[in-house]
PDB file of C-alpha atoms in Angstrom:
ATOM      1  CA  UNK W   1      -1.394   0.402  18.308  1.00  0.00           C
ATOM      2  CA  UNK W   2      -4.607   0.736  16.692  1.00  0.00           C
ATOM      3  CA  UNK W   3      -4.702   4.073  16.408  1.00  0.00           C
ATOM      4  CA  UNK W   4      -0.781   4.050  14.376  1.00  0.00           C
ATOM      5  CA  UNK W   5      -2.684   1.553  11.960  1.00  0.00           C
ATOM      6  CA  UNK W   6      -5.489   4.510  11.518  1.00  0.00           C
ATOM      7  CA  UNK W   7      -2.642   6.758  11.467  1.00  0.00           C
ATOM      8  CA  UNK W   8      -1.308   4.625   8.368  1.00  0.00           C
ATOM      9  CA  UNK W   9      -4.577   3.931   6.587  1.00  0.00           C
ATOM     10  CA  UNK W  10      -5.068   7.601   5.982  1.00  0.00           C
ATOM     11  CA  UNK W  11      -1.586   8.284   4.715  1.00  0.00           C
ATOM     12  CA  UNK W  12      -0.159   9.915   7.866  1.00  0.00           C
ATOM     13  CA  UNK W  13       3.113   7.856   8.460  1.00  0.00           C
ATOM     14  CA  UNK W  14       5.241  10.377  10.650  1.00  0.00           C
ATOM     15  CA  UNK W  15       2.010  10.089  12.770  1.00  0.00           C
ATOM     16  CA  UNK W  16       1.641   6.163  12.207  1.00  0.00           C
ATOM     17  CA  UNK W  17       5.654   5.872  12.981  1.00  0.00           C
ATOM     18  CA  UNK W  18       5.291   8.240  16.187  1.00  0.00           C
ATOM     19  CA  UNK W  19       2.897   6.136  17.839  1.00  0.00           C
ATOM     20  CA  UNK W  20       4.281   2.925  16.895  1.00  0.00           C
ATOM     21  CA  UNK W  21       7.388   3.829  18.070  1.00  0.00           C
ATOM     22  CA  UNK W  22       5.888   4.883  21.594  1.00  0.00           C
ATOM     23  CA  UNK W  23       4.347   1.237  21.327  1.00  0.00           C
ATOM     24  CA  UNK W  24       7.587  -0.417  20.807  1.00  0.00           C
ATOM     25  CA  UNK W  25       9.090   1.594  23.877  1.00  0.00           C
ATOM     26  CA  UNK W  26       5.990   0.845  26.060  1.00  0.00           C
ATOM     27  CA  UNK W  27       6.379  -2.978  25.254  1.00  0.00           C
ATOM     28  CA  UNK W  28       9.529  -3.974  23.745  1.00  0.00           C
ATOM     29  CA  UNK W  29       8.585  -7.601  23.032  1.00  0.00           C
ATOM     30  CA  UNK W  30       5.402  -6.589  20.954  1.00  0.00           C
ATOM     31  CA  UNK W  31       6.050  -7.693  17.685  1.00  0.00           C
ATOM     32  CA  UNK W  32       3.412  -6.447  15.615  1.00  0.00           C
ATOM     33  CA  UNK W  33       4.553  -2.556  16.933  1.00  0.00           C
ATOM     34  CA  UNK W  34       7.990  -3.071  15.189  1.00  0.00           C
ATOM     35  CA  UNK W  35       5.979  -3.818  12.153  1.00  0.00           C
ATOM     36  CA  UNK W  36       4.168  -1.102  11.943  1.00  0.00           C
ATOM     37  CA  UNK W  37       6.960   1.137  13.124  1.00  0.00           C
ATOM     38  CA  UNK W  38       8.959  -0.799  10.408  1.00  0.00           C
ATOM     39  CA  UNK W  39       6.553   0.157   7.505  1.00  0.00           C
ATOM     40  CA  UNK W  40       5.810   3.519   8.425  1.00  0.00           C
ATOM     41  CA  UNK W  41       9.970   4.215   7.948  1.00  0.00           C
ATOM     42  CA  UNK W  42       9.637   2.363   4.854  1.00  0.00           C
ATOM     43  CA  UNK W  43       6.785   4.537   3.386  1.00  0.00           C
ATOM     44  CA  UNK W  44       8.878   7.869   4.721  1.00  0.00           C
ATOM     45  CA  UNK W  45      11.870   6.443   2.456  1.00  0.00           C
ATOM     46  CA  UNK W  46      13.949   5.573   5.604  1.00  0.00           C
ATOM     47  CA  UNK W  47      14.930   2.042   4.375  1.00  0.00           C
ATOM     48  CA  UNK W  48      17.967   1.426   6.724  1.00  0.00           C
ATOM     49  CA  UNK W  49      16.135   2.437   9.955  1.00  0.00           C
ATOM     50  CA  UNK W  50      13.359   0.392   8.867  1.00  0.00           C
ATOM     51  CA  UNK W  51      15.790  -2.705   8.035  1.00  0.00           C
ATOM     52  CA  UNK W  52      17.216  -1.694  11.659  1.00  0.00           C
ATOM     53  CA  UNK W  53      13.695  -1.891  13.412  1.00  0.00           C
ATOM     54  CA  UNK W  54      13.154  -5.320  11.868  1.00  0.00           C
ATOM     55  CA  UNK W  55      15.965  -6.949  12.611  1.00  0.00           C
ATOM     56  CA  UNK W  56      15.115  -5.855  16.427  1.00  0.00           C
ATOM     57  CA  UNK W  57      11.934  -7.314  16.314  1.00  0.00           C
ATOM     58  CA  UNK W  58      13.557 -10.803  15.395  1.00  0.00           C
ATOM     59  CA  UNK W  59      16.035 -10.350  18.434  1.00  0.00           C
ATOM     60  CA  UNK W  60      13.987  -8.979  21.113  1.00  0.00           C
ATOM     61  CA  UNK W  61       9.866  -9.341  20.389  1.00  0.00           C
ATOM     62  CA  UNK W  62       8.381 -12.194  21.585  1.00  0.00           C
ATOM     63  CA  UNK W  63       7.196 -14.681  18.633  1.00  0.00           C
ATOM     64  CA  UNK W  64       8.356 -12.727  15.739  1.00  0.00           C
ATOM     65  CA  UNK W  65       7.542 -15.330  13.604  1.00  0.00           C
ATOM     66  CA  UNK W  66       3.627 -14.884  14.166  1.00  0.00           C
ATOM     67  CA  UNK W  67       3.570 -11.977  12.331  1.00  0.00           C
ATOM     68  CA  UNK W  68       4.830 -13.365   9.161  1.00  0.00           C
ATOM     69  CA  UNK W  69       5.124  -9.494   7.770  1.00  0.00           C
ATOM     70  CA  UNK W  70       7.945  -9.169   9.622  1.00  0.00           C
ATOM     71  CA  UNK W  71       9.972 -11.480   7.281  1.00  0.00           C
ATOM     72  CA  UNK W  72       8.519 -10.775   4.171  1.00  0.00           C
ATOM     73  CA  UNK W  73       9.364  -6.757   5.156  1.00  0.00           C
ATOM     74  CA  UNK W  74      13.151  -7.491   6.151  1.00  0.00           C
ATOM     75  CA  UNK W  75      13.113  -9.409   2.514  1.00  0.00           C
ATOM     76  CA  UNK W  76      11.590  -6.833   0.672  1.00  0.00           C
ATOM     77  CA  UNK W  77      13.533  -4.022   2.369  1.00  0.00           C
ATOM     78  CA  UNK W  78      17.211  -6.022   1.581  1.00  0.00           C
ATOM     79  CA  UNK W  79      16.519  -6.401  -1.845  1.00  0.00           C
ATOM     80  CA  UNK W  80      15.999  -3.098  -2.276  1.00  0.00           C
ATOM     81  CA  UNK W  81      18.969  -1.620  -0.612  1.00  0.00           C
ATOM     82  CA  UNK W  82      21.040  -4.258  -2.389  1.00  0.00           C
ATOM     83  CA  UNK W  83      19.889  -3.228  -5.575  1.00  0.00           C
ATOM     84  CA  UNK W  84      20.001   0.256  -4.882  1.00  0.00           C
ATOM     85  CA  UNK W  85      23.486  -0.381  -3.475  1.00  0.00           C
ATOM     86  CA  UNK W  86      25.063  -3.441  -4.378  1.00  0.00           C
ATOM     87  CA  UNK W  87      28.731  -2.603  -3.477  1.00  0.00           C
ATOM     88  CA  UNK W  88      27.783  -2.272   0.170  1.00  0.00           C
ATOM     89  CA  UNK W  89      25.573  -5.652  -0.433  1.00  0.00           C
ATOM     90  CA  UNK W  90      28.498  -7.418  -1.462  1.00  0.00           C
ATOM     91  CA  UNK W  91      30.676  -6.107   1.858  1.00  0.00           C
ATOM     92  CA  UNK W  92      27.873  -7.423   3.697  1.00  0.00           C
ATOM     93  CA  UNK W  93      27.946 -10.604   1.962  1.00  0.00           C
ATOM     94  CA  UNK W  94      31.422 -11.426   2.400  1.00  0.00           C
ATOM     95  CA  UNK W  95      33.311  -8.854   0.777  1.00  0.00           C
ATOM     96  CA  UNK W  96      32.849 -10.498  -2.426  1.00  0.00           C
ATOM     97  CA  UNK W  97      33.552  -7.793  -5.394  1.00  0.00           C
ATOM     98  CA  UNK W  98      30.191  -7.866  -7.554  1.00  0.00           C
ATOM     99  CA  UNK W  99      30.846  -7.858 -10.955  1.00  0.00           C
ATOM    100  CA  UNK W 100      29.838  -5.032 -12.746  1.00  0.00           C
ATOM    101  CA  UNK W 101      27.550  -6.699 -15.505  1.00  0.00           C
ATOM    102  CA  UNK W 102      25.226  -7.931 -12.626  1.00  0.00           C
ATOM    103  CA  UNK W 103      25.526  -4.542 -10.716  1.00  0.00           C
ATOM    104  CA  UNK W 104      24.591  -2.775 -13.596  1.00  0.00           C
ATOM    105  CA  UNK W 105      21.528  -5.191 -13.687  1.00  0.00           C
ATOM    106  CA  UNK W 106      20.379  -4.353 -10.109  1.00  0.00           C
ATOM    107  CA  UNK W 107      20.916  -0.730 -10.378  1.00  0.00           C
ATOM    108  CA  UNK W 108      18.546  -1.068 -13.536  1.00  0.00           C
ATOM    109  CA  UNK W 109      16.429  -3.279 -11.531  1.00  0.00           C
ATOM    110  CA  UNK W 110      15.878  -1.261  -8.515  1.00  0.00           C
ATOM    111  CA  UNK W 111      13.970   2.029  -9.565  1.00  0.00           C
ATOM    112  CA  UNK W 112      11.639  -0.567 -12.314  1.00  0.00           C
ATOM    113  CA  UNK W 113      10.900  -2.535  -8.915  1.00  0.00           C
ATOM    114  CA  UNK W 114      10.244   1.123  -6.879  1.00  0.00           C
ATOM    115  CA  UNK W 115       8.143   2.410  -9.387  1.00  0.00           C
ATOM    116  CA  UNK W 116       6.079  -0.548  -9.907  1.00  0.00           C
ATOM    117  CA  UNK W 117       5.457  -0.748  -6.201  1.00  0.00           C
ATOM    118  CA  UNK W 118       4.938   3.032  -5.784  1.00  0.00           C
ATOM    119  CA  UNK W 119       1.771   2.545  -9.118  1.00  0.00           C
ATOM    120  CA  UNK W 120       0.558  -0.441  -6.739  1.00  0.00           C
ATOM    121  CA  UNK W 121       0.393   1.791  -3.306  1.00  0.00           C
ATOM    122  CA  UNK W 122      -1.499   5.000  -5.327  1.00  0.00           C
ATOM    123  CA  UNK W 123      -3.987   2.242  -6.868  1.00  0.00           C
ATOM    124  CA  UNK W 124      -4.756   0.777  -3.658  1.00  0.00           C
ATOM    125  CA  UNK W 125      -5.486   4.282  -2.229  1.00  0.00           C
ATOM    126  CA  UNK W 126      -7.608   4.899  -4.980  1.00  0.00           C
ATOM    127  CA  UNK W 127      -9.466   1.538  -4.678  1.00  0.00           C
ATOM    128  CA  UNK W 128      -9.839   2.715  -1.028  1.00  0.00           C
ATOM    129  CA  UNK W 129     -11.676   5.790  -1.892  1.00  0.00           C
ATOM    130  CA  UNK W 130     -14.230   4.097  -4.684  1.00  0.00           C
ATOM    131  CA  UNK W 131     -14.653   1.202  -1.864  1.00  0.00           C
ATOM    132  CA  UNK W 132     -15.906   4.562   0.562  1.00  0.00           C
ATOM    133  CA  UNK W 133     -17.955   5.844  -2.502  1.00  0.00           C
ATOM    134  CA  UNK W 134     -19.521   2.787  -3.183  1.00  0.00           C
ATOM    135  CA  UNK W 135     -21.058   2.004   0.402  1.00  0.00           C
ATOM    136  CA  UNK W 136     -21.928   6.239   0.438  1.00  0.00           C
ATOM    137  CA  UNK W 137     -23.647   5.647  -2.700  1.00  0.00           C
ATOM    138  CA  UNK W 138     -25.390   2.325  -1.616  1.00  0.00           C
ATOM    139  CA  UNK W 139     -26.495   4.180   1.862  1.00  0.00           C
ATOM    140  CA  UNK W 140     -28.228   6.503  -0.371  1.00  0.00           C
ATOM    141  CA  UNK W 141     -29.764   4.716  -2.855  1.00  0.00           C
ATOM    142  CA  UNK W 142     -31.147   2.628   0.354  1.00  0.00           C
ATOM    143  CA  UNK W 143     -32.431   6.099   2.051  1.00  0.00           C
ATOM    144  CA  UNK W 144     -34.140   7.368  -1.502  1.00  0.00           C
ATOM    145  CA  UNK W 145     -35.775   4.071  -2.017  1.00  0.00           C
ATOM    146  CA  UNK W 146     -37.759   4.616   1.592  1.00  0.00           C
ATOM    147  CA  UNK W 147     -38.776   7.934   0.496  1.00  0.00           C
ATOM    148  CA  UNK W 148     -42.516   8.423  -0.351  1.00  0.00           C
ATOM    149  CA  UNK W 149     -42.617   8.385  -4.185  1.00  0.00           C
ATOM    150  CA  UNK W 150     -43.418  12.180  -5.319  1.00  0.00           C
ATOM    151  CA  UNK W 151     -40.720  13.411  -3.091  1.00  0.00           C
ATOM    152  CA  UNK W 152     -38.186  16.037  -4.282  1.00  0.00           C
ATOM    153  CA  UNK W 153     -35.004  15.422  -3.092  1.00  0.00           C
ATOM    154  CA  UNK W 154     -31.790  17.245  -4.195  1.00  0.00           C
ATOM    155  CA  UNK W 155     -28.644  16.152  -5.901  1.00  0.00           C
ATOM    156  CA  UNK W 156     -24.813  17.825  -5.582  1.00  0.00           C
ATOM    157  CA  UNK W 157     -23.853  19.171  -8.863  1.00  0.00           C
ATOM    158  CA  UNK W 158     -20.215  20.967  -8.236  1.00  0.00           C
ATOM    159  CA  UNK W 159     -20.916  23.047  -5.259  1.00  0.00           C
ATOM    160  CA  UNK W 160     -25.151  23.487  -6.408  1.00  0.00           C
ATOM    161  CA  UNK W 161     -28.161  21.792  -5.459  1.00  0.00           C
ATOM    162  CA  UNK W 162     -30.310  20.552  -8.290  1.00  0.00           C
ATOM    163  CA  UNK W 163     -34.034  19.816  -6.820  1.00  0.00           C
ATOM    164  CA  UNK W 164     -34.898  16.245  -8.692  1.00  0.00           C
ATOM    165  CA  UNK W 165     -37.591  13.586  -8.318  1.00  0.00           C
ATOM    166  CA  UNK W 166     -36.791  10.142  -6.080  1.00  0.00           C
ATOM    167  CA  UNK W 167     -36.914   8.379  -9.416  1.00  0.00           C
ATOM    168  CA  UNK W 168     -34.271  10.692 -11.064  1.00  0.00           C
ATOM    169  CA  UNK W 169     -32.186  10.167  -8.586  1.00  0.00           C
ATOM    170  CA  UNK W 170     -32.218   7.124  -8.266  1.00  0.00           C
ATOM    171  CA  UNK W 171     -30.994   6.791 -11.937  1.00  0.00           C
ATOM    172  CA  UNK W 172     -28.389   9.169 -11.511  1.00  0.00           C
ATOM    173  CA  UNK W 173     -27.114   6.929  -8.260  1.00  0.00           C
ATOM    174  CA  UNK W 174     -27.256   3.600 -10.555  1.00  0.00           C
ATOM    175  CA  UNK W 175     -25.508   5.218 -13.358  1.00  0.00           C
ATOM    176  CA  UNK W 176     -22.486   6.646 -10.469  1.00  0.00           C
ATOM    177  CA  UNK W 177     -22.320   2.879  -9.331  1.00  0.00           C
ATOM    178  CA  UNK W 178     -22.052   1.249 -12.817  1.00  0.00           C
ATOM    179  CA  UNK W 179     -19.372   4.330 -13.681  1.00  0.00           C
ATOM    180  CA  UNK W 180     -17.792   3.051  -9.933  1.00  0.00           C
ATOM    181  CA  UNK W 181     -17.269  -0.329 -10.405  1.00  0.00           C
ATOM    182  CA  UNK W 182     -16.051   0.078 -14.808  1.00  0.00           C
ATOM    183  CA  UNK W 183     -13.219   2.329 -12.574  1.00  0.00           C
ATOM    184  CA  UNK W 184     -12.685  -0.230 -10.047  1.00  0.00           C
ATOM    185  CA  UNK W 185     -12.878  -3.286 -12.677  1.00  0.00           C
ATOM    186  CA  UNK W 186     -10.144  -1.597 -14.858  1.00  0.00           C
ATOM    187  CA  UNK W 187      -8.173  -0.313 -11.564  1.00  0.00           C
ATOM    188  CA  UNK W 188      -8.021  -3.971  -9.898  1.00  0.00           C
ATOM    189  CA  UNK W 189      -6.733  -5.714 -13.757  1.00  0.00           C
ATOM    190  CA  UNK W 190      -4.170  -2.760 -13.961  1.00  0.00           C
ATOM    191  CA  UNK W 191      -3.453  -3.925 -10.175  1.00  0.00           C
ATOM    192  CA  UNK W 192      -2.958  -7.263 -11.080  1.00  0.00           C
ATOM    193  CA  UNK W 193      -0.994  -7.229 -14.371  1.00  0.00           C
ATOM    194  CA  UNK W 194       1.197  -4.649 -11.544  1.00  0.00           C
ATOM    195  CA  UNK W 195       1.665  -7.593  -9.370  1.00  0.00           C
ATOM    196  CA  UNK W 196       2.575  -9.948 -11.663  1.00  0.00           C
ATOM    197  CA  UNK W 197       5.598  -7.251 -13.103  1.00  0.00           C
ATOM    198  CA  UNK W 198       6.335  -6.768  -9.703  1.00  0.00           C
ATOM    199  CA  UNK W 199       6.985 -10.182  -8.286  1.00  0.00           C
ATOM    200  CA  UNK W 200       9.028 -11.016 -11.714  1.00  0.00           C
ATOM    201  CA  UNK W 201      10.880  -7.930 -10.912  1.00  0.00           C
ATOM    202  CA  UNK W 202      11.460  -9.537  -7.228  1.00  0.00           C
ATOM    203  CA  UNK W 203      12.576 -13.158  -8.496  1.00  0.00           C
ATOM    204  CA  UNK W 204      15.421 -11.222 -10.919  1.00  0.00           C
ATOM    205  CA  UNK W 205      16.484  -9.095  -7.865  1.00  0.00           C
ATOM    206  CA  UNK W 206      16.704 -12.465  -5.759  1.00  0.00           C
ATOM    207  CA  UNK W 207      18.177 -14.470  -8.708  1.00  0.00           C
ATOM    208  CA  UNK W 208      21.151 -11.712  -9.372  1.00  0.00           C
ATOM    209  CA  UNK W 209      21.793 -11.721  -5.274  1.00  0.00           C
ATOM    210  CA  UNK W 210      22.161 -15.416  -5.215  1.00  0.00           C
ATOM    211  CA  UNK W 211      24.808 -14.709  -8.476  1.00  0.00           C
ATOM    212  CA  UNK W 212      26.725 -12.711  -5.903  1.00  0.00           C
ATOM    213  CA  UNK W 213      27.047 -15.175  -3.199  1.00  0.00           C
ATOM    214  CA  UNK W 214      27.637 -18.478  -4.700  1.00  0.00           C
TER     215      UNK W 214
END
C-alpha cells in the first residue's frame, strides 16, 4: 500500500493503480486501498471505474467512513460526470428530463471546474519540487558553513564547474533560497485564489444538480 502511494507521489498512476488494485484483491475490506485505487483511475481519466471502485469500498470495506476521502472522492467524481453528462445524470436521478438552460450551464461548468483542478494538481507538483530544492539547498548551505574558511569549493553552472570561495557560495545559495521562496510565495497565492474559483465552481455544479431533482 505504501509503495502505490510512492507510486502516486511521483506521478506514476498505472503503477500506483496496479498495486492498489493487488491491495484491494489481497484484502477486500481495506478501505484506504479502494482509495487509492480510486484516485489513481481518476488521475488516468477513468472516472466511471473510479466512481465504480468507490462505491465498492462503501459496500464491502470495513469502516469506509474512516477514511473520509472516500466520500469527498465519490462527490467530486459525480459532479463531474453529471456535468460532463447530465442527460445520463438525470436517468440516474429519476428519469427526470433536465432542462436545457441548466444543461447548458453544467456542460459550461464542467471543463472551467477540470481545468481549474488540472492548474491546482501541476502547482502542487511544482510546490513539491521547490519543497525538494529548498531542503537540497539548506543541506548545503549547512555543509559550506562547516567548511574551513579559505576553502574552494565548486558551484554547477549548466553542465560546468565554476571553482568559488565558501563565502561566494554561500551568497549564491542565499540568493537561490530568496529566488525559491518569491516562486513559492507567488505559486501558493495563485494556489489559493485557484481554490477559492474552484470550490465556487463546485457549489454551482451542486446548486444546478439540486435544480434537477427537486
Amino acid at each position: 500500500m505504501a509503495r502505490s502511494a510512492a507510486y502516486g507521489a511521483l506521478g506514476q498512476w498505472e503503477l500506483a493503480g496496479a498495486d492498489a488494485k493487488e491491495c484491494v484483491q489481497r484484502n477486500p475490506k481495506f478501505a484506504k486501498g479502494y482509495h487509492r485505487l480510486a484516485n489513481a483511475q481518476q488521475q488516468l481519466g477513468h472516472r466511471a471505474e473510479a466512481i465504480a471502485t468507490l462505491k465498492a469500498a462503501q459496500s464491502s470495506a470495513t469502516d469506509p467512513e474512516k477514511v473520509p476521502g472516500i466520500k469527498k472522492l465519490l462527490r467530486q467524481l459525480n459532479q463531474e460526470e453529471a456535468a460532463a453528462n447530465p442527460a445520463a445524470g438525470s436517468a440516474q436521478g429519476g428519469g427526470r428530463q433536465v432542462p436545457t438552460h441548466i444543461a447548458k450551464e453544467l456542460q459550461e461548468l464542467q471543463p472551467k471546474f477540470m481545468n481549474v483542478k488540472r492548474e491546482v494538481e501541476q502547482i502542487d507538483a511544482k510546490l513539491a519540487a521547490y519543497a525538494r530544492q529548498k531542503k537540497r539547498l539548506a543541506l548545503v548551505e549547512k555543509e559550506v558553513a562547516e567548511l574551513p574558511e579559505g576553502t574552494n569549493t565548486y558551484r554547477s553552472i549548466g553542465k560546468m564547474f565554476l571553482q568559488t570561495s565558501t563565502e561566494e557560495n554561500a551568497a549564491t545559495m542565499k540568493s537561490d533560497q530568496k529566488k525559491t521562496d518569491e516562486q513559492v510565495a507567488s505559486l501558493e497565492a495563485r494556489k489559493n485564489y485557484l481554490n477559492r474559483q474552484k470550490l465556487s465552481l463546485e457549489e454551482n455544479i451542486t446548486e444546478l444538480l439540486a435544480q434537477c431533482s427537486t
